[in-house]
């Protein structure tokens, strides 16, 4: 068993921006880390952006003009919408453009990433596709944009209104019996 555990290989890291709707806005939270391979290049630090159909996603406040870039494989987009300029962005720099993920040159591989992005629009207005959209680096680490619909109504069984009515009648009968 010890040889099996030793052969398992290194654990993969992952960073995720998880988006939910809140009061008509779409709010994203970044967490996780990336154990980065050698960079495949550099790219300019771009202004914060959110464009599902490209894909084009930029979050964080870079400390310089250049970012370290890494080739990734993943979906061609994370929706069909034109997107929006974020109203608020704070935290770790991470940039996704087409088949490249970039981080600040000051990012230490394996360090915890955190951040927040607020977009003044609903997910429908932004044109995102619900679910997880995952880009994979050459070493197997992943960056995910996740869009979750937490406000979806939970379907009720067809008999639930009938059960509620029956319980109401039982309670009413008990009140009438105590008064009578």
mmCIF file of C-alpha atoms in Angstrom, residues 7-141:
data_model
loop_
_atom_site.group_PDB
_atom_site.id
_atom_site.type_symbol
_atom_site.label_atom_id
_atom_site.label_comp_id
_atom_site.label_asym_id
_atom_site.label_seq_id
_atom_site.Cartn_x
_atom_site.Cartn_y
_atom_site.Cartn_z
ATOM 1 C CA UNK A 7 3.199 6.371 -6.933
ATOM 2 C CA UNK A 8 0.174 8.644 -6.846
ATOM 3 C CA UNK A 9 2.225 11.658 -7.997
ATOM 4 C CA UNK A 10 1.987 15.284 -6.981
ATOM 5 C CA UNK A 11 -1.342 16.832 -6.076
ATOM 6 C CA UNK A 12 -2.752 19.197 -8.658
ATOM 7 C CA UNK A 13 -3.643 22.745 -7.734
ATOM 8 C CA UNK A 14 -6.598 24.733 -8.944
ATOM 9 C CA UNK A 15 -7.862 28.298 -8.839
ATOM 10 C CA UNK A 16 -11.546 29.120 -9.291
ATOM 11 C CA UNK A 17 -13.630 32.245 -9.711
ATOM 12 C CA UNK A 18 -17.139 31.316 -8.568
ATOM 13 C CA UNK A 19 -19.950 33.661 -9.630
ATOM 14 C CA UNK A 20 -23.452 33.965 -8.159
ATOM 15 C CA UNK A 21 -26.209 36.552 -8.524
ATOM 16 C CA UNK A 22 -26.873 38.929 -5.661
ATOM 17 C CA UNK A 23 -29.468 41.697 -5.846
ATOM 18 C CA UNK A 24 -29.294 42.102 -9.636
ATOM 19 C CA UNK A 25 -25.478 41.991 -9.705
ATOM 20 C CA UNK A 26 -23.160 39.113 -10.520
ATOM 21 C CA UNK A 27 -20.519 38.648 -7.821
ATOM 22 C CA UNK A 28 -17.424 36.489 -8.216
ATOM 23 C CA UNK A 29 -14.983 35.213 -5.612
ATOM 24 C CA UNK A 30 -11.520 33.844 -6.420
ATOM 25 C CA UNK A 31 -9.896 31.149 -4.307
ATOM 26 C CA UNK A 32 -7.274 28.452 -4.677
ATOM 27 C CA UNK A 33 -3.738 28.417 -5.989
ATOM 28 C CA UNK A 34 -1.761 27.466 -9.065
ATOM 29 C CA UNK A 35 1.481 25.473 -9.092
ATOM 30 C CA UNK A 36 2.793 26.977 -12.282
ATOM 31 C CA UNK A 37 5.069 25.370 -14.880
ATOM 32 C CA UNK A 38 7.678 27.511 -16.644
ATOM 33 C CA UNK A 39 5.981 30.489 -18.322
ATOM 34 C CA UNK A 40 5.401 30.219 -22.051
ATOM 35 C CA UNK A 41 5.762 33.982 -22.437
ATOM 36 C CA UNK A 42 4.592 37.340 -21.203
ATOM 37 C CA UNK A 43 1.625 39.523 -22.036
ATOM 38 C CA UNK A 44 0.638 43.077 -21.211
ATOM 39 C CA UNK A 45 -1.469 43.712 -18.124
ATOM 40 C CA UNK A 46 -4.928 44.559 -19.424
ATOM 41 C CA UNK A 47 -7.769 46.499 -17.761
ATOM 42 C CA UNK A 48 -10.419 44.515 -15.873
ATOM 43 C CA UNK A 49 -12.811 42.879 -18.310
ATOM 44 C CA UNK A 50 -15.482 40.212 -18.650
ATOM 45 C CA UNK A 51 -16.373 39.004 -22.160
ATOM 46 C CA UNK A 52 -17.886 35.496 -22.351
ATOM 47 C CA UNK A 53 -17.888 34.920 -26.120
ATOM 48 C CA UNK A 54 -14.089 35.373 -26.623
ATOM 49 C CA UNK A 55 -13.183 34.187 -23.763
ATOM 50 C CA UNK A 56 -11.701 37.286 -22.187
ATOM 51 C CA UNK A 57 -11.529 37.660 -18.410
ATOM 52 C CA UNK A 58 -9.268 40.009 -16.436
ATOM 53 C CA UNK A 59 -9.385 40.426 -12.665
ATOM 54 C CA UNK A 60 -7.126 41.962 -10.047
ATOM 55 C CA UNK A 61 -4.871 44.974 -9.923
ATOM 56 C CA UNK A 62 -1.468 44.308 -11.495
ATOM 57 C CA UNK A 63 1.636 45.796 -9.910
ATOM 58 C CA UNK A 64 3.419 46.073 -13.267
ATOM 59 C CA UNK A 65 2.821 46.351 -16.986
ATOM 60 C CA UNK A 66 3.671 42.738 -17.824
ATOM 61 C CA UNK A 67 2.247 39.397 -16.712
ATOM 62 C CA UNK A 68 3.694 35.884 -16.910
ATOM 63 C CA UNK A 69 1.644 33.834 -19.358
ATOM 64 C CA UNK A 70 0.911 30.118 -19.643
ATOM 65 C CA UNK A 71 -0.677 28.204 -22.501
ATOM 66 C CA UNK A 72 -3.922 26.458 -21.561
ATOM 67 C CA UNK A 73 -6.479 24.211 -23.188
ATOM 68 C CA UNK A 74 -10.154 24.672 -22.533
ATOM 69 C CA UNK A 75 -13.487 25.869 -23.843
ATOM 70 C CA UNK A 76 -13.695 28.411 -26.660
ATOM 71 C CA UNK A 77 -15.932 30.633 -24.487
ATOM 72 C CA UNK A 78 -17.946 30.769 -21.281
ATOM 73 C CA UNK A 79 -21.135 32.055 -22.904
ATOM 74 C CA UNK A 80 -22.388 34.000 -25.893
ATOM 75 C CA UNK A 81 -22.712 37.449 -24.340
ATOM 76 C CA UNK A 82 -20.685 40.568 -25.014
ATOM 77 C CA UNK A 83 -20.058 40.923 -21.275
ATOM 78 C CA UNK A 84 -19.358 44.076 -19.320
ATOM 79 C CA UNK A 85 -16.707 46.139 -17.616
ATOM 80 C CA UNK A 86 -16.598 45.120 -13.940
ATOM 81 C CA UNK A 87 -17.871 47.708 -11.459
ATOM 82 C CA UNK A 88 -15.414 46.468 -8.812
ATOM 83 C CA UNK A 89 -12.300 44.286 -8.905
ATOM 84 C CA UNK A 90 -9.887 43.563 -6.075
ATOM 85 C CA UNK A 91 -7.314 40.904 -5.327
ATOM 86 C CA UNK A 92 -4.966 38.552 -7.135
ATOM 87 C CA UNK A 93 -4.265 39.225 -10.784
ATOM 88 C CA UNK A 94 -5.478 36.562 -13.181
ATOM 89 C CA UNK A 95 -6.113 37.079 -16.849
ATOM 90 C CA UNK A 96 -7.643 34.687 -19.381
ATOM 91 C CA UNK A 97 -7.533 35.465 -23.065
ATOM 92 C CA UNK A 98 -8.318 32.795 -25.618
ATOM 93 C CA UNK A 99 -5.798 29.983 -24.899
ATOM 94 C CA UNK A 100 -3.578 31.833 -22.391
ATOM 95 C CA UNK A 101 -3.797 32.353 -18.629
ATOM 96 C CA UNK A 102 -1.581 35.038 -17.121
ATOM 97 C CA UNK A 103 -0.719 36.042 -13.559
ATOM 98 C CA UNK A 104 1.300 38.878 -12.089
ATOM 99 C CA UNK A 105 5.059 38.464 -12.341
ATOM 100 C CA UNK A 106 5.102 38.794 -8.542
ATOM 101 C CA UNK A 107 2.849 35.726 -8.055
ATOM 102 C CA UNK A 108 4.666 32.951 -6.180
ATOM 103 C CA UNK A 109 3.748 29.537 -7.555
ATOM 104 C CA UNK A 110 1.513 27.673 -5.098
ATOM 105 C CA UNK A 111 0.529 30.801 -3.133
ATOM 106 C CA UNK A 112 -3.111 31.295 -2.184
ATOM 107 C CA UNK A 113 -5.069 33.462 -4.626
ATOM 108 C CA UNK A 114 -8.067 35.518 -3.586
ATOM 109 C CA UNK A 115 -10.159 38.225 -5.113
ATOM 110 C CA UNK A 116 -13.572 39.698 -5.805
ATOM 111 C CA UNK A 117 -15.278 40.909 -8.966
ATOM 112 C CA UNK A 118 -18.678 42.631 -9.132
ATOM 113 C CA UNK A 119 -20.554 43.117 -12.383
ATOM 114 C CA UNK A 120 -23.640 45.364 -12.413
ATOM 115 C CA UNK A 121 -25.737 42.900 -14.416
ATOM 116 C CA UNK A 122 -27.444 39.565 -14.019
ATOM 117 C CA UNK A 123 -25.915 36.440 -15.527
ATOM 118 C CA UNK A 124 -28.636 36.431 -18.191
ATOM 119 C CA UNK A 125 -27.747 40.012 -19.124
ATOM 120 C CA UNK A 126 -24.058 39.060 -19.288
ATOM 121 C CA UNK A 127 -24.825 36.063 -21.505
ATOM 122 C CA UNK A 128 -22.875 33.487 -19.490
ATOM 123 C CA UNK A 129 -23.385 29.733 -19.732
ATOM 124 C CA UNK A 130 -24.147 28.226 -16.321
ATOM 125 C CA UNK A 131 -21.775 25.593 -14.981
ATOM 126 C CA UNK A 132 -18.020 25.158 -14.750
ATOM 127 C CA UNK A 133 -15.679 26.274 -17.537
ATOM 128 C CA UNK A 134 -12.220 24.798 -16.986
ATOM 129 C CA UNK A 135 -8.873 25.687 -18.590
ATOM 130 C CA UNK A 136 -5.955 23.300 -18.024
ATOM 131 C CA UNK A 137 -2.270 24.247 -17.872
ATOM 132 C CA UNK A 138 0.465 21.981 -19.265
ATOM 133 C CA UNK A 139 1.147 20.554 -15.778
ATOM 134 C CA UNK A 140 -2.510 19.630 -15.163
ATOM 135 C CA UNK A 141 -3.403 22.558 -12.884
#
